[in-house]
């Protein structure tokens, strides 16, 4: 929602983003989360068509082109609202960014991604890094380079499958989170379940990010 009092006529705001009395556009609060901005609850399984429909609806309402003949204040508000709307849409339309954003809201930022491999991949990643270093140091025309490339291509396929499995596991956590939110329980058991899911999501997202970075490194190195 916009501010509780209209910046222009000082009347109470009961509608969404526009004053009922003077019909002036209202600035979206910087404290408003992206889910609320787009008219969605804090769920992780979002209907993409509904999200897109809401985005285009608000885009038309806030687009700066429609405010060229308005006051400077209204032009500034439309620009600010459009910028926030675009950021909200980009964040929520991507499942991973959506989950990271929800974690930021619910349990603190996800920005501290580990610098070490996931525990179950530790030995594998260390060996892979050694192979990458050998490959970079090898002569491009040597037989060693060809052998190492084949090995790295195989490792890339394995890691891409692992990344896919991680994303599938995340989808299951998304479903669990939404089901818990839908129950709207305030019991100790529900809070413990909520914290468990958030903790697992944070761990899974960190693992996925690490593996994705390794895969991207492989792609940039061997093509």
Coordinates of N, CA and C in Angstrom, one line a residue:
X1 N 0.8 -1.2 0.0 CA 0.0 0.0 0.0 C 0.9 1.3 0.0
X2 N 0.2 2.4 -0.4 CA 0.9 3.7 -0.4 C 0.9 4.2 1.0
X3 N 1.3 5.4 1.2 CA 1.3 6.1 2.5 C -0.1 6.2 3.0
X4 N -0.3 6.3 4.3 CA -1.6 6.3 5.0 C -2.3 7.7 4.8
X5 N -1.5 8.7 4.4 CA -2.1 10.1 4.2 C -1.6 10.6 2.9
X6 N -2.5 11.2 2.1 CA -2.2 11.7 0.8 C -1.2 12.9 1.0
X7 N -0.2 12.9 0.2 CA 0.8 14.0 0.2 C 0.3 15.3 -0.3
X8 N -0.9 15.2 -1.1 CA -1.4 16.4 -1.8 C -2.5 17.0 -1.0
X9 N -3.6 16.2 -0.6 CA -4.7 16.8 0.1 C -4.8 16.4 1.5
X10 N -3.9 15.6 2.0 CA -3.8 15.2 3.4 C -5.0 14.3 3.9
X11 N -5.7 13.8 3.0 CA -6.8 12.9 3.4 C -6.3 11.5 3.6
X12 N -7.0 10.7 4.3 CA -6.6 9.3 4.6 C -6.7 8.5 3.3
X13 N -5.7 7.6 3.1 CA -5.6 6.8 1.9 C -6.2 5.4 2.3
X14 N -7.2 5.0 1.5 CA -7.8 3.7 1.8 C -7.7 2.8 0.5
X15 N -7.4 3.5 -0.6 CA -7.2 2.7 -1.9 C -5.8 2.3 -2.1
X16 N -5.5 1.7 -3.2 CA -4.2 1.2 -3.5 C -3.4 2.2 -4.5
X17 N -2.4 2.9 -3.9 CA -1.5 3.7 -4.7 C -2.1 5.0 -5.2
X18 N -3.4 5.3 -5.1 CA -4.0 6.5 -5.5 C -5.0 7.0 -4.4
X19 N -5.0 8.3 -4.3 CA -5.9 9.0 -3.3 C -7.3 8.9 -3.8
X20 N -8.2 8.5 -2.9 CA -9.6 8.4 -3.3 C -10.2 9.8 -3.5
X21 N -9.7 10.8 -2.8 CA -10.3 12.1 -2.9 C -9.8 12.9 -4.0
X22 N -8.5 13.1 -4.2 CA -7.9 13.9 -5.2 C -7.3 13.1 -6.4
X23 N -7.3 11.8 -6.3 CA -6.9 10.9 -7.3 C -5.4 11.1 -7.7
X24 N -4.6 11.7 -6.8 CA -3.2 11.8 -7.1 C -2.5 10.5 -6.8
X25 N -1.5 10.2 -7.6 CA -0.7 9.0 -7.4 C 0.1 9.1 -6.1
X26 N 0.2 8.0 -5.4 CA 0.9 8.0 -4.1 C 2.2 7.3 -4.1
X27 N 3.2 7.7 -3.4 CA 4.5 7.0 -3.5 C 4.5 5.7 -2.8
X28 N 5.0 4.7 -3.4 CA 5.1 3.4 -2.7 C 6.1 3.5 -1.6
X29 N 5.7 3.0 -0.4 CA 6.6 3.1 0.7 C 7.9 2.3 0.5
X30 N 9.0 2.8 0.9 CA 10.3 2.1 0.8 C 10.3 0.9 1.7
X31 N 9.4 0.9 2.7 CA 9.4 -0.2 3.6 C 8.5 -1.4 3.1
X32 N 7.8 -1.1 2.0 CA 6.9 -2.1 1.5 C 7.7 -3.2 0.8
X33 N 7.4 -4.5 1.1 CA 8.1 -5.6 0.5 C 7.6 -5.9 -0.9
X34 N 8.4 -6.6 -1.7 CA 8.0 -6.8 -3.1 C 6.8 -7.6 -3.3
X35 N 6.5 -8.6 -2.3 CA 5.3 -9.4 -2.4 C 4.1 -8.6 -2.3
X36 N 4.1 -7.7 -1.3 CA 2.9 -6.8 -1.0 C 2.8 -5.8 -2.2
X37 N 3.9 -5.3 -2.6 CA 3.9 -4.3 -3.8 C 3.2 -4.9 -5.0
X38 N 3.4 -6.2 -5.2 CA 2.8 -6.9 -6.4 C 1.4 -7.5 -6.1
X39 N 1.0 -7.4 -4.8 CA -0.3 -7.9 -4.4 C -0.3 -9.4 -4.2
X40 N 0.9 -10.0 -3.7 CA 1.0 -11.4 -3.4 C 1.3 -11.6 -2.0
X41 N 0.9 -12.7 -1.4 CA 1.3 -13.1 0.0 C 2.8 -13.6 -0.1
X42 N 3.4 -13.8 1.0 CA 4.8 -14.3 1.0 C 4.8 -15.8 0.8
X43 N 4.6 -16.2 -0.5 CA 4.6 -17.6 -0.9 C 5.7 -17.7 -1.9
X44 N 6.1 -18.9 -2.1 CA 7.2 -19.2 -3.1 C 6.8 -19.8 -4.4
X45 N 5.6 -20.3 -4.4 CA 5.0 -20.9 -5.7 C 4.0 -19.8 -6.2
X46 N 4.5 -19.0 -7.1 CA 3.7 -17.9 -7.6 C 3.3 -18.2 -9.1
X47 N 2.0 -17.9 -9.4 CA 1.5 -18.1 -10.7 C 2.2 -17.0 -11.6
X48 N 3.0 -17.4 -12.6 CA 3.7 -16.4 -13.4 C 2.8 -15.6 -14.2
X49 N 1.6 -16.1 -14.7 CA 0.7 -15.3 -15.5 C 0.1 -14.2 -14.6
X50 N -0.3 -14.6 -13.4 CA -0.9 -13.6 -12.5 C 0.1 -12.5 -12.2
X51 N 1.4 -12.9 -12.0 CA 2.4 -11.9 -11.6 C 2.7 -11.0 -12.8
X52 N 2.7 -11.5 -14.0 CA 2.9 -10.7 -15.2 C 1.7 -9.7 -15.4
X53 N 0.5 -10.3 -15.2 CA -0.7 -9.4 -15.4 C -0.7 -8.2 -14.4
X54 N -0.3 -8.5 -13.1 CA -0.2 -7.5 -12.1 C 0.9 -6.5 -12.5
X55 N 2.0 -7.0 -13.0 CA 3.1 -6.1 -13.4 C 2.7 -5.1 -14.5
X56 N 2.0 -5.6 -15.5 CA 1.6 -4.7 -16.6 C 0.5 -3.8 -16.2
X57 N -0.3 -4.2 -15.3 CA -1.4 -3.3 -14.7 C -0.8 -2.2 -14.0
X58 N 0.2 -2.4 -13.1 CA 0.8 -1.4 -12.4 C 1.8 -0.5 -13.2
X59 N 2.4 -1.2 -14.2 CA 3.2 -0.4 -15.2 C 2.5 0.7 -15.9
X60 N 1.3 0.3 -16.3 CA 0.4 1.3 -17.0 C 0.1 2.5 -16.0
X61 N -0.2 2.1 -14.8 CA -0.6 3.1 -13.8 C 0.5 4.1 -13.4
X62 N 1.8 3.5 -13.4 CA 2.9 4.3 -12.9 C 3.8 4.9 -14.0
X63 N 3.6 4.5 -15.3 CA 4.6 4.8 -16.3 C 4.8 6.3 -16.4
X64 N 6.0 6.8 -16.4 CA 6.3 8.2 -16.5 C 5.7 8.9 -17.7
X65 N 5.5 8.2 -18.8 CA 4.9 8.9 -20.0 C 3.6 9.5 -19.7
X66 N 2.8 8.9 -18.8 CA 1.5 9.3 -18.4 C 1.5 10.5 -17.5
X67 N 2.7 10.9 -17.1 CA 2.8 12.0 -16.1 C 3.6 13.2 -16.6
X68 N 3.8 13.2 -17.9 CA 4.6 14.3 -18.5 C 3.9 15.7 -18.3
X69 N 2.6 15.7 -18.3 CA 1.9 17.0 -18.1 C 1.4 17.2 -16.7
X70 N 1.9 16.4 -15.7 CA 1.5 16.5 -14.3 C 2.6 17.3 -13.6
X71 N 2.3 17.5 -12.3 CA 3.3 18.3 -11.5 C 4.6 17.6 -11.4
X72 N 5.6 18.4 -10.9 CA 6.9 17.8 -10.7 C 6.9 16.7 -9.7
X73 N 6.1 16.9 -8.6 CA 5.9 15.9 -7.6 C 5.4 14.6 -8.1
X74 N 4.4 14.7 -8.9 CA 3.8 13.5 -9.5 C 4.7 12.8 -10.4
X75 N 5.5 13.5 -11.2 CA 6.5 12.9 -12.1 C 7.6 12.2 -11.3
X76 N 8.0 12.8 -10.2 CA 9.0 12.1 -9.3 C 8.5 10.8 -8.7
X77 N 7.2 10.9 -8.3 CA 6.6 9.7 -7.7 C 6.4 8.6 -8.7
X78 N 6.0 8.9 -9.9 CA 5.8 7.9 -10.9 C 7.2 7.2 -11.3
X79 N 8.2 8.0 -11.3 CA 9.6 7.4 -11.6 C 10.0 6.5 -10.5
X80 N 9.8 6.9 -9.2 CA 10.2 6.1 -8.1 C 9.3 4.8 -8.0
X81 N 8.0 4.9 -8.3 CA 7.2 3.8 -8.2 C 7.5 2.8 -9.4
X82 N 7.8 3.3 -10.5 CA 8.2 2.5 -11.7 C 9.4 1.7 -11.4
X83 N 10.4 2.4 -10.8 CA 11.7 1.7 -10.5 C 11.5 0.6 -9.5
X84 N 10.7 0.8 -8.4 CA 10.5 -0.2 -7.5 C 9.7 -1.4 -8.1
X85 N 8.7 -1.0 -8.9 CA 7.9 -2.1 -9.5 C 8.8 -3.0 -10.4
X86 N 9.7 -2.4 -11.2 CA 10.5 -3.2 -12.1 C 11.4 -4.1 -11.3
X87 N 12.0 -3.6 -10.2 CA 12.8 -4.4 -9.3 C 12.0 -5.5 -8.7
X88 N 10.8 -5.2 -8.2 CA 10.0 -6.2 -7.6 C 9.6 -7.3 -8.6
X89 N 9.3 -7.0 -9.8 CA 9.0 -8.0 -10.8 C 10.1 -8.8 -11.2
X90 N 11.3 -8.2 -11.4 CA 12.5 -9.0 -11.7 C 12.8 -10.0 -10.6
X91 N 12.7 -9.6 -9.4 CA 13.0 -10.4 -8.2 C 12.0 -11.6 -8.1
X92 N 10.7 -11.3 -8.2 CA 9.7 -12.3 -7.9 C 9.5 -13.3 -9.1
X93 N 9.9 -12.9 -10.3 CA 9.6 -13.8 -11.4 C 10.6 -14.9 -11.5
X94 N 11.8 -14.8 -10.8 CA 12.8 -15.8 -10.8 C 12.7 -16.6 -9.5
X95 N 12.5 -17.9 -9.5 CA 12.3 -18.7 -8.3 C 13.4 -18.6 -7.3
X96 N 14.6 -18.6 -7.8 CA 15.8 -18.5 -6.8 C 15.9 -17.2 -6.2
X97 N 15.8 -16.1 -7.0 CA 15.8 -14.7 -6.4 C 14.7 -14.5 -5.5
X98 N 13.5 -15.1 -5.8 CA 12.3 -15.0 -5.0 C 12.6 -15.6 -3.6
X99 N 13.2 -16.8 -3.6 CA 13.5 -17.5 -2.4 C 14.5 -16.7 -1.6
X100 N 15.6 -16.2 -2.2 CA 16.6 -15.5 -1.5 C 16.0 -14.2 -0.9
X101 N 15.1 -13.6 -1.6 CA 14.4 -12.4 -1.1 C 13.6 -12.7 0.1
X102 N 12.8 -13.8 0.0 CA 12.0 -14.2 1.1 C 12.8 -14.5 2.4
X103 N 13.9 -15.2 2.1 CA 14.8 -15.4 3.3 C 15.4 -14.1 3.9
X104 N 15.6 -13.2 3.0 CA 16.1 -11.9 3.5 C 15.0 -11.2 4.4
X105 N 13.8 -11.4 4.0 CA 12.7 -10.8 4.8 C 12.4 -11.6 6.1
X106 N 12.5 -12.9 6.0 CA 12.1 -13.7 7.1 C 13.2 -14.1 8.1
X107 N 14.4 -14.2 7.6 CA 15.4 -14.7 8.5 C 16.8 -14.1 8.3
X108 N 16.9 -12.9 7.7 CA 18.2 -12.3 7.5 C 18.7 -12.6 6.1
X109 N 19.7 -11.8 5.7 CA 20.2 -11.8 4.4 C 20.9 -13.1 4.0
X110 N 20.8 -13.5 2.7 CA 21.5 -14.7 2.2 C 22.8 -14.3 1.6
X111 N 23.3 -13.1 1.8 CA 24.4 -12.6 1.1 C 25.7 -13.3 1.4
X112 N 25.8 -13.9 2.6 CA 27.0 -14.5 3.0 C 27.1 -16.0 2.5
X113 N 27.4 -16.1 1.2 CA 27.5 -17.4 0.6 C 28.9 -18.0 1.0
X114 N 28.9 -19.2 1.3 CA 30.2 -19.9 1.8 C 31.3 -19.8 0.7
X115 N 32.5 -19.8 1.2 CA 33.7 -19.8 0.3 C 34.3 -21.2 0.2
X116 N 33.7 -22.2 0.9 CA 34.2 -23.6 0.8 C 33.1 -24.4 0.2
X117 N 33.4 -25.6 -0.4 CA 32.4 -26.4 -1.0 C 31.5 -27.0 0.0
X118 N 30.3 -27.5 -0.5 CA 29.4 -28.2 0.4 C 30.1 -29.4 0.9
X119 N 29.8 -29.9 2.1 CA 30.5 -31.0 2.8 C 30.6 -32.2 1.9
X120 N 29.4 -32.6 1.3 CA 29.4 -33.9 0.6 C 30.1 -33.8 -0.8
X121 N 30.5 -32.5 -1.2 CA 31.3 -32.4 -2.4 C 32.7 -31.9 -2.2
X122 N 33.1 -31.9 -1.0 CA 34.4 -31.3 -0.7 C 35.6 -31.9 -1.4
X123 N 35.7 -33.2 -1.3 CA 36.8 -33.9 -2.0 C 36.7 -33.7 -3.5
X124 N 35.5 -33.9 -4.0 CA 35.3 -33.8 -5.5 C 35.6 -32.5 -6.0
X125 N 35.2 -31.4 -5.3 CA 35.5 -30.0 -5.8 C 37.0 -29.7 -5.8
X126 N 37.7 -30.2 -4.7 CA 39.1 -30.0 -4.6 C 39.9 -30.6 -5.8
X127 N 39.5 -31.9 -6.1 CA 40.1 -32.6 -7.2 C 39.8 -31.9 -8.5
X128 N 38.5 -31.3 -8.7 CA 38.2 -30.6 -9.9 C 39.0 -29.4 -10.0
X129 N 39.2 -28.6 -8.9 CA 40.0 -27.4 -9.0 C 41.5 -27.7 -9.4
X130 N 42.0 -28.9 -8.9 CA 43.3 -29.3 -9.4 C 43.4 -29.6 -10.9
X131 N 42.3 -30.2 -11.4 CA 42.2 -30.6 -12.8 C 42.1 -29.3 -13.6
X132 N 41.4 -28.3 -13.1 CA 41.2 -27.1 -13.8 C 42.6 -26.3 -13.9
X133 N 43.3 -26.4 -12.8 CA 44.6 -25.7 -12.8 C 45.6 -26.4 -13.8
X134 N 45.5 -27.7 -13.8 CA 46.3 -28.5 -14.8 C 46.0 -28.1 -16.2
X135 N 44.7 -28.0 -16.5 CA 44.2 -27.7 -17.8 C 44.7 -26.4 -18.3
X136 N 44.6 -25.4 -17.4 CA 45.0 -24.0 -17.8 C 46.5 -23.9 -18.0
X137 N 47.2 -24.8 -17.4 CA 48.7 -24.8 -17.5 C 49.2 -25.6 -18.7
X138 N 48.3 -26.5 -19.2 CA 48.7 -27.4 -20.3 C 48.8 -26.7 -21.6
X139 N 49.7 -27.2 -22.4 CA 49.8 -26.7 -23.8 C 48.5 -27.1 -24.6
X140 N 48.0 -26.1 -25.3 CA 46.7 -26.3 -26.0 C 46.8 -27.4 -27.1
X141 N 48.0 -27.7 -27.5 CA 48.2 -28.7 -28.6 C 48.6 -30.1 -28.1
X142 N 48.8 -30.2 -26.8 CA 49.2 -31.5 -26.2 C 48.1 -32.4 -26.0
X143 N 48.5 -33.7 -26.0 CA 47.5 -34.8 -25.7 C 47.0 -34.6 -24.3
X144 N 47.8 -34.1 -23.4 CA 47.3 -33.9 -22.0 C 46.1 -33.0 -21.9
X145 N 46.2 -31.9 -22.7 CA 45.1 -30.9 -22.7 C 43.8 -31.6 -23.2
X146 N 43.9 -32.4 -24.2 CA 42.7 -33.1 -24.7 C 42.1 -34.0 -23.6
X147 N 43.0 -34.8 -22.9 CA 42.5 -35.7 -21.9 C 41.8 -34.9 -20.7
X148 N 42.5 -33.8 -20.3 CA 41.9 -33.0 -19.3 C 40.6 -32.4 -19.6
X149 N 40.5 -32.0 -20.9 CA 39.2 -31.4 -21.3 C 38.1 -32.4 -21.3
X150 N 38.4 -33.6 -21.7 CA 37.3 -34.7 -21.6 C 36.9 -34.9 -20.2
X151 N 37.9 -35.0 -19.3 CA 37.6 -35.2 -17.9 C 36.7 -34.0 -17.3
X152 N 37.1 -32.8 -17.7 CA 36.4 -31.6 -17.2 C 34.9 -31.6 -17.8
X153 N 34.8 -32.0 -19.0 CA 33.4 -32.0 -19.6 C 32.5 -33.0 -18.8
X154 N 33.1 -34.1 -18.5 CA 32.4 -35.1 -17.7 C 32.0 -34.6 -16.3
X155 N 33.0 -33.9 -15.7 CA 32.7 -33.2 -14.4 C 31.6 -32.2 -14.5
X156 N 31.7 -31.4 -15.6 CA 30.6 -30.4 -15.8 C 29.2 -31.1 -15.8
X157 N 29.1 -32.1 -16.6 CA 27.8 -32.8 -16.7 C 27.3 -33.3 -15.4
X158 N 28.3 -33.9 -14.6 CA 27.9 -34.4 -13.2 C 27.4 -33.2 -12.3
X159 N 28.1 -32.1 -12.4 CA 27.8 -31.0 -11.5 C 26.5 -30.4 -12.0
X160 N 26.2 -30.3 -13.3 CA 25.0 -29.8 -13.8 C 23.8 -30.6 -13.3
X161 N 24.0 -32.0 -13.3 CA 22.9 -32.9 -12.8 C 22.7 -32.6 -11.3
X162 N 23.8 -32.4 -10.6 CA 23.8 -32.1 -9.1 C 23.0 -30.8 -8.9
X163 N 23.3 -29.8 -9.7 CA 22.6 -28.5 -9.6 C 21.1 -28.7 -9.8
X164 N 20.8 -29.5 -10.8 CA 19.3 -29.8 -11.1 C 18.7 -30.5 -9.9
X165 N 19.4 -31.4 -9.3 CA 18.8 -32.1 -8.1 C 18.6 -31.1 -7.0
X166 N 19.5 -30.2 -6.8 CA 19.4 -29.2 -5.8 C 18.2 -28.3 -6.0
X167 N 18.0 -27.9 -7.2 CA 16.8 -27.1 -7.6 C 15.5 -27.8 -7.4
X168 N 15.5 -29.1 -7.6 CA 14.3 -30.0 -7.4 C 14.0 -30.0 -5.9
X169 N 15.1 -30.2 -5.1 CA 14.9 -30.2 -3.6 C 14.4 -28.9 -3.1
X170 N 14.9 -27.8 -3.7 CA 14.4 -26.5 -3.3 C 12.9 -26.3 -3.6
X171 N 12.5 -26.9 -4.7 CA 11.0 -26.8 -5.1 C 10.2 -27.5 -4.0
X172 N 10.7 -28.6 -3.5 CA 10.0 -29.3 -2.4 C 9.9 -28.4 -1.1
X173 N 11.0 -27.7 -0.8 CA 11.0 -26.8 0.3 C 10.0 -25.7 0.1
X174 N 9.9 -25.2 -1.2 CA 9.0 -24.1 -1.5 C 7.6 -24.6 -1.2
X175 N 7.2 -25.8 -1.6 CA 5.9 -26.3 -1.4 C 5.6 -26.5 0.1
X176 N 6.6 -26.9 0.9 CA 6.5 -27.1 2.3 C 6.2 -25.7 3.0
X177 N 7.0 -24.7 2.5 CA 6.9 -23.4 3.1 C 5.4 -22.8 2.8
X178 N 5.0 -22.9 1.6 CA 3.7 -22.4 1.3 C 2.6 -23.1 2.0
X179 N 2.7 -24.4 2.2 CA 1.7 -25.2 2.9 C 1.6 -24.7 4.4
X180 N 2.8 -24.5 5.0 CA 2.9 -24.0 6.4 C 2.3 -22.6 6.5
X181 N 2.6 -21.7 5.5 CA 2.0 -20.4 5.5 C 0.5 -20.4 5.4
X182 N 0.0 -21.3 4.6 CA -1.4 -21.4 4.3 C -2.2 -21.8 5.6
X183 N -1.5 -22.6 6.5 CA -2.2 -23.1 7.7 C -2.3 -21.9 8.7
X184 N -1.4 -20.9 8.6 CA -1.5 -19.8 9.5 C -1.5 -20.1 11.0
X185 N -0.7 -21.1 11.3 CA -0.6 -21.5 12.7 C 0.4 -20.7 13.5
X186 N 0.1 -20.5 14.8 CA 1.0 -19.7 15.6 C 1.6 -20.5 16.8
X187 N 1.6 -21.8 16.6 CA 2.0 -22.7 17.7 C 3.5 -22.8 17.7
X188 N 4.1 -23.3 18.8 CA 5.5 -23.5 18.9 C 6.0 -24.5 17.8
X189 N 5.2 -25.5 17.6 CA 5.5 -26.5 16.6 C 5.6 -25.9 15.2
X190 N 4.6 -25.0 14.9 CA 4.6 -24.4 13.6 C 5.8 -23.5 13.4
X191 N 6.2 -22.8 14.5 CA 7.4 -21.9 14.4 C 8.7 -22.7 14.3
X192 N 8.7 -23.8 14.9 CA 9.9 -24.7 14.8 C 10.0 -25.2 13.3
X193 N 8.9 -25.6 12.8 CA 8.8 -26.1 11.4 C 9.2 -25.0 10.4
X194 N 8.7 -23.8 10.7 CA 9.1 -22.6 9.9 C 10.6 -22.4 9.9
X195 N 11.2 -22.4 11.1 CA 12.6 -22.2 11.2 C 13.4 -23.3 10.5
X196 N 12.9 -24.5 10.6 CA 13.6 -25.7 9.9 C 13.6 -25.5 8.4
X197 N 12.5 -25.1 7.9 CA 12.4 -24.9 6.4 C 13.3 -23.8 6.0
X198 N 13.3 -22.7 6.7 CA 14.1 -21.5 6.3 C 15.6 -21.9 6.4
X199 N 16.0 -22.7 7.4 CA 17.4 -23.1 7.6 C 17.8 -24.0 6.4
X200 N 16.9 -24.9 6.0 CA 17.2 -25.8 4.9 C 17.3 -25.1 3.6
X201 N 16.4 -24.1 3.4 CA 16.4 -23.3 2.2 C 17.7 -22.5 2.1
X202 N 18.2 -21.9 3.2 CA 19.4 -21.2 3.2 C 20.6 -22.1 2.8
X203 N 20.6 -23.2 3.4 CA 21.7 -24.2 3.1 C 21.7 -24.6 1.7
X204 N 20.5 -25.0 1.2 CA 20.3 -25.4 -0.2 C 20.7 -24.3 -1.2
X205 N 20.3 -23.1 -0.9 CA 20.6 -22.0 -1.8 C 22.1 -21.7 -1.8
X206 N 22.7 -21.8 -0.7 CA 24.2 -21.7 -0.6 C 24.9 -22.7 -1.4
X207 N 24.5 -24.0 -1.2 CA 25.1 -25.1 -2.0 C 24.9 -24.9 -3.5
X208 N 23.7 -24.6 -3.9 CA 23.4 -24.4 -5.3 C 24.3 -23.3 -5.9
X209 N 24.4 -22.2 -5.2 CA 25.2 -21.0 -5.6 C 26.6 -21.4 -5.8
X210 N 27.2 -22.2 -4.9 CA 28.6 -22.7 -5.0 C 28.7 -23.5 -6.2
X211 N 27.9 -24.5 -6.4 CA 28.0 -25.4 -7.5 C 27.8 -24.7 -8.9
X212 N 26.8 -23.7 -8.9 CA 26.6 -23.0 -10.1 C 27.8 -22.2 -10.5
X213 N 28.5 -21.6 -9.5 CA 29.7 -20.8 -9.8 C 30.8 -21.7 -10.4
X214 N 30.9 -23.0 -9.8 CA 31.9 -23.9 -10.4 C 31.6 -24.3 -11.8
X215 N 30.3 -24.5 -12.1 CA 29.8 -24.9 -13.4 C 30.1 -23.7 -14.4
X216 N 29.9 -22.5 -13.9 CA 30.1 -21.3 -14.8 C 31.6 -21.2 -15.1
X217 N 32.5 -21.5 -14.0 CA 33.9 -21.5 -14.2 C 34.3 -22.5 -15.3
X218 N 33.7 -23.7 -15.2 CA 34.0 -24.7 -16.2 C 33.6 -24.3 -17.6
X219 N 32.4 -23.7 -17.7 CA 32.0 -23.2 -19.0 C 32.9 -22.2 -19.6
X220 N 33.3 -21.3 -18.8 CA 34.2 -20.2 -19.3 C 35.6 -20.7 -19.6
X221 N 36.0 -21.8 -19.0 CA 37.3 -22.4 -19.2 C 37.4 -23.3 -20.4
X222 N 36.4 -24.3 -20.5 CA 36.4 -25.3 -21.6 C 35.4 -25.1 -22.6
X223 N 34.5 -24.1 -22.4 CA 33.4 -23.8 -23.4 C 32.3 -24.8 -23.3

